[in-house]
Tab-separated table of C-alpha atoms in Angstrom:
chain	number	residue	atom	x	y	z
W	4	UNK	CA	-62.680	28.885	9.558
W	5	UNK	CA	-61.090	29.587	12.955
W	6	UNK	CA	-62.612	27.629	15.841
W	7	UNK	CA	-62.850	28.970	19.384
W	8	UNK	CA	-61.515	26.462	21.927
W	9	UNK	CA	-60.702	26.355	25.626
W	10	UNK	CA	-57.136	26.551	26.911
W	11	UNK	CA	-55.382	23.271	27.725
W	12	UNK	CA	-53.198	23.209	30.807
W	13	UNK	CA	-49.784	21.686	31.367
W	14	UNK	CA	-48.849	20.544	34.877
W	15	UNK	CA	-45.086	20.546	34.414
W	16	UNK	CA	-43.501	22.197	31.420
W	17	UNK	CA	-40.435	21.070	29.565
W	18	UNK	CA	-37.457	23.406	29.663
W	19	UNK	CA	-35.036	24.489	26.964
W	20	UNK	CA	-32.052	22.204	26.476
W	21	UNK	CA	-30.289	24.589	24.094
W	22	UNK	CA	-30.912	27.440	21.658
W	23	UNK	CA	-29.408	27.252	18.173
W	24	UNK	CA	-29.158	29.644	15.253
W	25	UNK	CA	-28.988	27.273	12.291
W	26	UNK	CA	-26.621	27.338	9.335
W	27	UNK	CA	-26.977	29.493	6.228
W	28	UNK	CA	-26.492	27.420	3.071
W	29	UNK	CA	-27.236	27.413	-0.662
W	30	UNK	CA	-29.456	24.604	-1.930
W	31	UNK	CA	-31.226	23.629	-5.121
W	32	UNK	CA	-29.963	25.783	-7.997
W	33	UNK	CA	-28.762	28.500	-5.630
W	34	UNK	CA	-31.565	29.232	-3.156
W	35	UNK	CA	-30.458	30.926	0.067
W	36	UNK	CA	-31.849	29.165	3.138
W	37	UNK	CA	-31.279	28.860	6.876
W	38	UNK	CA	-30.840	25.178	7.748
W	39	UNK	CA	-32.329	25.285	11.236
W	40	UNK	CA	-32.242	21.546	11.919
W	41	UNK	CA	-28.919	20.262	10.640
W	42	UNK	CA	-27.703	16.686	10.132
W	43	UNK	CA	-25.805	16.456	13.465
W	44	UNK	CA	-29.158	16.949	15.270
W	45	UNK	CA	-30.957	14.061	13.550
W	46	UNK	CA	-30.456	11.554	16.356
W	47	UNK	CA	-31.425	14.061	19.035
W	48	UNK	CA	-34.571	15.179	17.186
W	49	UNK	CA	-35.538	11.807	15.714
W	50	UNK	CA	-37.849	11.408	13.689
W	51	UNK	CA	-37.047	14.812	12.139
W	52	UNK	CA	-34.168	14.993	9.683
W	53	UNK	CA	-34.045	18.618	8.602
W	54	UNK	CA	-35.842	21.967	8.840
W	55	UNK	CA	-35.068	24.691	6.318
W	56	UNK	CA	-36.345	28.256	6.684
W	57	UNK	CA	-36.327	30.429	3.593
W	58	UNK	CA	-37.396	34.029	3.215
W	59	UNK	CA	-36.405	36.873	0.923
W	60	UNK	CA	-37.974	39.646	-1.121
W	61	UNK	CA	-34.991	39.546	-3.489
W	62	UNK	CA	-35.814	37.366	-6.485
W	63	UNK	CA	-32.154	36.439	-6.925
W	64	UNK	CA	-32.273	34.586	-3.610
W	65	UNK	CA	-34.982	32.152	-4.746
W	66	UNK	CA	-35.744	32.430	-8.464
W	67	UNK	CA	-33.518	29.489	-9.504
W	68	UNK	CA	-35.643	27.173	-7.369
W	69	UNK	CA	-35.109	23.444	-6.968
W	70	UNK	CA	-34.915	21.708	-10.384
W	71	UNK	CA	-35.468	17.956	-10.705
W	72	UNK	CA	-33.878	15.937	-7.908
W	73	UNK	CA	-34.588	12.531	-6.294
W	74	UNK	CA	-35.749	11.466	-2.837
W	75	UNK	CA	-36.156	8.105	-1.138
W	76	UNK	CA	-37.030	6.986	2.392
W	77	UNK	CA	-38.714	9.995	4.036
W	78	UNK	CA	-41.400	12.673	3.767
W	79	UNK	CA	-41.120	16.368	2.921
W	80	UNK	CA	-43.510	18.962	4.333
W	81	UNK	CA	-43.395	22.364	2.637
W	82	UNK	CA	-45.241	25.175	4.415
W	83	UNK	CA	-45.466	28.378	2.418
W	84	UNK	CA	-46.133	31.544	4.417
W	85	UNK	CA	-45.937	33.844	1.397
W	86	UNK	CA	-45.256	33.067	-2.249
W	87	UNK	CA	-45.996	30.553	-4.996
W	88	UNK	CA	-44.110	27.307	-5.647
W	89	UNK	CA	-44.952	24.714	-8.333
W	90	UNK	CA	-44.369	21.010	-7.627
W	91	UNK	CA	-44.028	18.326	-10.323
W	92	UNK	CA	-42.871	14.748	-9.845
W	93	UNK	CA	-42.224	11.467	-11.631
W	94	UNK	CA	-45.279	9.847	-10.029
W	95	UNK	CA	-47.476	12.174	-12.090
W	96	UNK	CA	-48.320	14.638	-9.333
W	97	UNK	CA	-48.420	18.379	-9.880
W	98	UNK	CA	-49.552	21.176	-7.572
W	99	UNK	CA	-49.098	24.793	-6.591
W	100	UNK	CA	-48.447	25.685	-2.955
W	101	UNK	CA	-49.371	29.305	-2.183
W	102	UNK	CA	-49.812	31.669	0.776
W	103	UNK	CA	-50.506	29.656	3.925
W	104	UNK	CA	-50.647	26.350	2.062
W	105	UNK	CA	-48.911	23.044	2.741
W	106	UNK	CA	-47.481	20.437	0.389
W	107	UNK	CA	-46.969	17.003	1.963
W	108	UNK	CA	-44.990	14.470	-0.070
W	109	UNK	CA	-44.079	10.923	0.886
W	110	UNK	CA	-41.088	9.962	-1.236
W	111	UNK	CA	-41.281	6.324	-0.149
W	112	UNK	CA	-39.415	4.009	-2.520
W	113	UNK	CA	-38.393	6.870	-4.756
W	114	UNK	CA	-39.571	9.900	-6.654
W	115	UNK	CA	-37.960	12.616	-8.762
W	116	UNK	CA	-39.493	16.033	-8.286
W	117	UNK	CA	-38.961	19.724	-8.843
W	118	UNK	CA	-40.051	22.754	-6.825
W	119	UNK	CA	-39.934	25.948	-8.845
W	120	UNK	CA	-41.091	29.486	-8.002
W	121	UNK	CA	-44.075	30.850	-9.914
W	122	UNK	CA	-43.197	34.449	-9.159
W	123	UNK	CA	-40.443	36.728	-10.386
W	124	UNK	CA	-40.624	39.356	-7.651
W	125	UNK	CA	-41.889	39.945	-4.132
W	126	UNK	CA	-41.513	38.032	-0.890
W	127	UNK	CA	-41.150	34.269	-0.774
W	128	UNK	CA	-41.103	32.851	2.752
W	129	UNK	CA	-41.699	29.433	4.234
W	130	UNK	CA	-40.276	26.189	5.579
W	131	UNK	CA	-39.460	22.675	4.499
W	132	UNK	CA	-39.394	19.897	7.082
W	133	UNK	CA	-37.979	16.434	6.433
W	134	UNK	CA	-39.754	13.702	8.412
W	135	UNK	CA	-38.239	10.223	8.518
W	136	UNK	CA	-40.202	7.110	7.631
W	137	UNK	CA	-40.146	3.885	9.664
W	138	UNK	CA	-38.049	1.129	8.091
W	139	UNK	CA	-41.202	-0.788	7.176
W	140	UNK	CA	-42.508	2.178	5.159
W	141	UNK	CA	-39.343	3.378	3.425
W	142	UNK	CA	-40.142	1.464	0.238
W	143	UNK	CA	-43.848	2.340	0.211
W	144	UNK	CA	-45.528	3.895	-2.803
W	145	UNK	CA	-44.978	7.653	-3.217
W	146	UNK	CA	-47.854	9.854	-2.007
W	147	UNK	CA	-48.638	13.519	-2.414
W	148	UNK	CA	-51.167	16.018	-1.104
W	149	UNK	CA	-51.672	19.752	-1.576
W	150	UNK	CA	-53.399	21.412	1.397
W	151	UNK	CA	-54.590	24.955	0.569
W	152	UNK	CA	-54.630	27.549	3.327
W	153	UNK	CA	-58.380	27.242	3.753
W	154	UNK	CA	-58.081	23.515	4.513
W	155	UNK	CA	-55.504	23.873	7.288
W	156	UNK	CA	-57.423	23.572	10.606
W	157	UNK	CA	-57.052	26.579	12.919
W	158	UNK	CA	-58.334	27.717	16.267
W	159	UNK	CA	-58.209	30.698	18.600
W	160	UNK	CA	-57.775	30.873	22.372
W	161	UNK	CA	-59.189	33.407	24.867
W	162	UNK	CA	-55.634	34.808	25.218
W	163	UNK	CA	-55.758	35.983	21.609
W	164	UNK	CA	-53.461	33.221	20.397
W	165	UNK	CA	-54.271	31.702	17.017
W	166	UNK	CA	-52.948	28.306	15.965
W	167	UNK	CA	-52.798	26.461	12.649
W	168	UNK	CA	-52.618	22.688	13.013
W	169	UNK	CA	-50.648	21.245	10.112
W	170	UNK	CA	-50.187	17.803	11.695
W	171	UNK	CA	-51.174	16.064	14.904
W	172	UNK	CA	-53.740	17.488	17.311
W	173	UNK	CA	-53.950	20.526	19.585
W	174	UNK	CA	-56.745	21.613	21.954
W	175	UNK	CA	-59.049	19.002	20.438
W	176	UNK	CA	-58.444	20.177	16.868
W	177	UNK	CA	-57.033	17.545	14.506
W	178	UNK	CA	-54.475	18.669	11.968
W	179	UNK	CA	-54.531	18.318	8.214
W	180	UNK	CA	-52.292	15.206	8.287
W	181	UNK	CA	-51.857	12.345	10.766
W	182	UNK	CA	-49.105	9.721	10.850
W	183	UNK	CA	-49.339	6.645	13.097
W	184	UNK	CA	-45.656	5.759	13.042
W	185	UNK	CA	-44.034	9.080	13.932
W	186	UNK	CA	-47.097	10.874	15.356
W	187	UNK	CA	-45.856	14.312	14.232
W	188	UNK	CA	-47.175	17.507	15.785
W	189	UNK	CA	-46.679	20.587	13.600
W	190	UNK	CA	-48.194	23.871	14.793
W	191	UNK	CA	-47.907	27.474	13.600
W	192	UNK	CA	-48.610	29.581	16.707
W	193	UNK	CA	-49.288	33.332	16.596
W	194	UNK	CA	-49.161	35.000	20.026
W	195	UNK	CA	-49.910	38.586	21.017
W	196	UNK	CA	-47.477	40.221	23.427
W	197	UNK	CA	-47.743	38.716	26.906
W	198	UNK	CA	-49.894	35.764	25.796
W	199	UNK	CA	-49.121	32.216	26.901
W	200	UNK	CA	-49.700	28.989	24.972
W	201	UNK	CA	-49.651	25.527	26.510
W	202	UNK	CA	-49.392	22.274	24.577
W	203	UNK	CA	-49.367	18.754	26.066
W	204	UNK	CA	-46.570	16.554	24.700
W	205	UNK	CA	-46.316	12.789	25.164
W	206	UNK	CA	-43.411	11.617	27.287
W	207	UNK	CA	-40.531	10.495	25.107
W	208	UNK	CA	-41.499	12.534	22.073
W	209	UNK	CA	-38.726	14.791	20.847
W	210	UNK	CA	-39.763	18.436	20.445
W	211	UNK	CA	-38.417	21.798	19.343
W	212	UNK	CA	-39.701	25.229	18.443
W	213	UNK	CA	-38.541	27.824	15.935
W	214	UNK	CA	-39.330	31.510	16.471
W	215	UNK	CA	-39.645	33.401	13.193
W	216	UNK	CA	-41.269	36.576	14.546
W	217	UNK	CA	-40.716	38.249	17.913
W	218	UNK	CA	-39.352	36.466	20.979
W	219	UNK	CA	-40.620	33.663	23.217
W	220	UNK	CA	-39.795	32.456	26.711
W	221	UNK	CA	-39.932	28.828	27.914
W	222	UNK	CA	-39.276	28.169	31.608
W	223	UNK	CA	-37.396	31.444	31.943
W	224	UNK	CA	-35.225	30.862	28.862
W	225	UNK	CA	-35.524	33.404	26.053
W	226	UNK	CA	-35.746	32.254	22.454
W	227	UNK	CA	-35.069	35.183	20.085
W	228	UNK	CA	-36.240	35.555	16.508
W	229	UNK	CA	-34.621	33.195	13.962
W	230	UNK	CA	-33.577	30.753	16.705
W	231	UNK	CA	-34.529	27.150	17.406
W	232	UNK	CA	-34.996	25.856	20.947
W	233	UNK	CA	-34.635	22.127	21.570
W	234	UNK	CA	-36.983	21.191	24.412
W	235	UNK	CA	-35.669	18.849	27.072
W	236	UNK	CA	-37.162	15.434	27.780
W	237	UNK	CA	-37.395	15.986	31.532
W	238	UNK	CA	-38.974	13.099	33.397
W	239	UNK	CA	-42.482	13.966	34.554
W	240	UNK	CA	-42.958	16.877	32.145
W	241	UNK	CA	-46.276	16.650	30.324
W	242	UNK	CA	-45.958	19.496	27.834
W	243	UNK	CA	-44.617	22.956	27.100
W	244	UNK	CA	-45.647	26.464	28.149
W	245	UNK	CA	-44.603	29.267	25.806
W	246	UNK	CA	-44.912	32.984	26.590
W	247	UNK	CA	-44.569	35.798	24.068
W	248	UNK	CA	-42.284	38.675	25.092
W	249	UNK	CA	-43.456	40.652	22.036
W	250	UNK	CA	-45.931	39.813	19.258
W	251	UNK	CA	-44.523	36.418	18.341
W	252	UNK	CA	-45.018	33.708	15.756
W	253	UNK	CA	-43.357	30.325	15.953
W	254	UNK	CA	-43.421	26.708	14.872
W	255	UNK	CA	-43.816	23.976	17.494
W	256	UNK	CA	-42.798	20.560	16.174
W	257	UNK	CA	-42.733	17.238	18.019
W	258	UNK	CA	-42.829	13.545	17.192
W	259	UNK	CA	-42.303	10.002	18.371
W	260	UNK	CA	-38.714	8.859	17.744
W	261	UNK	CA	-38.223	5.817	15.535
W	262	UNK	CA	-35.025	4.729	17.313
W	263	UNK	CA	-33.788	3.160	14.080
W	264	UNK	CA	-30.424	3.550	12.324
W	265	UNK	CA	-30.142	6.549	9.986
W	266	UNK	CA	-28.022	6.211	6.837
W	267	UNK	CA	-28.165	9.343	4.700
W	268	UNK	CA	-26.534	10.221	1.418
W	269	UNK	CA	-27.913	13.562	0.233
W	270	UNK	CA	-31.563	13.043	-0.760
W	271	UNK	CA	-31.627	9.356	0.229
W	272	UNK	CA	-32.351	8.431	3.863
W	273	UNK	CA	-32.341	4.715	4.633
W	274	UNK	CA	-31.342	2.448	7.533
W	275	UNK	CA	-28.142	0.907	6.136
W	276	UNK	CA	-25.363	1.917	3.763
W	277	UNK	CA	-26.298	-1.018	1.526
W	278	UNK	CA	-29.792	0.445	1.146
W	279	UNK	CA	-28.311	3.825	0.292
W	280	UNK	CA	-26.071	2.255	-2.377
W	281	UNK	CA	-29.153	0.539	-3.801
W	282	UNK	CA	-31.017	3.858	-3.873
W	283	UNK	CA	-28.174	5.465	-5.840
W	284	UNK	CA	-28.088	2.521	-8.259
W	285	UNK	CA	-31.876	2.606	-8.735
W	286	UNK	CA	-31.787	6.339	-9.410
W	287	UNK	CA	-28.962	6.036	-11.948
W	288	UNK	CA	-30.811	3.171	-13.657
W	289	UNK	CA	-33.917	5.311	-14.058
W	290	UNK	CA	-36.080	3.210	-11.784
W	291	UNK	CA	-37.324	6.227	-9.743
W	292	UNK	CA	-39.151	7.587	-12.783
W	293	UNK	CA	-41.392	4.525	-12.717
W	294	UNK	CA	-42.314	5.143	-9.065
């Protein structure tokens, strides 16, 4: 159900530090994706490690899916706009993420999972975000939750904007998932042409937005479709103000940086190289399957 809420106001908005187009790559067994948040940006956008955008109505671009592969040390958030994807993992979890649904998985100390399409034709479109875990939680027990579309909180503003709150809180509406350590904010914002959306952001939290329909403007800087804008951390700024040039839909993502070392080797994200080597050894020894 969509709630009606009042508009929040921002006194001083953050600006755009830079606009980026991402990198087109093949992942899994040959899935075509746009890697919007790439590895060189991990320190700047701490605690976020990666954002992939995928979308195609050609089955050959996605049908091979993501067969069994391991993870350790972070969380994955899959947000499916359109399509059907089946999740199975070595911790005994299984679920189907469908139109508008979210799959939130904490890999923790280690899990082996697969993400495979349950469709052979039609559009598949969505996102996968990698969210780092604090050092103290990297070896926690794996956790998994399917959040169907109907359970994702949403609200509407007098401007005609509609917002889905996947994580964090916006305009007094709490999202589907909360995390104390990284305090992630994850919003899907749909704006009619000319509408403005304002979102308070805590000082020091890193933030970015990704426009996947239309075009947005932040502090006079245009952000075209299929582009990511990294928001600056200007002193005294208390949030962001986004205006739609055309009918626009975008993700707004922010979080509290961990300010911890990042050691990554493929699907393992730890704090030291020694911990990464241990993750590889544990995986090869079959210890992830007992997670």
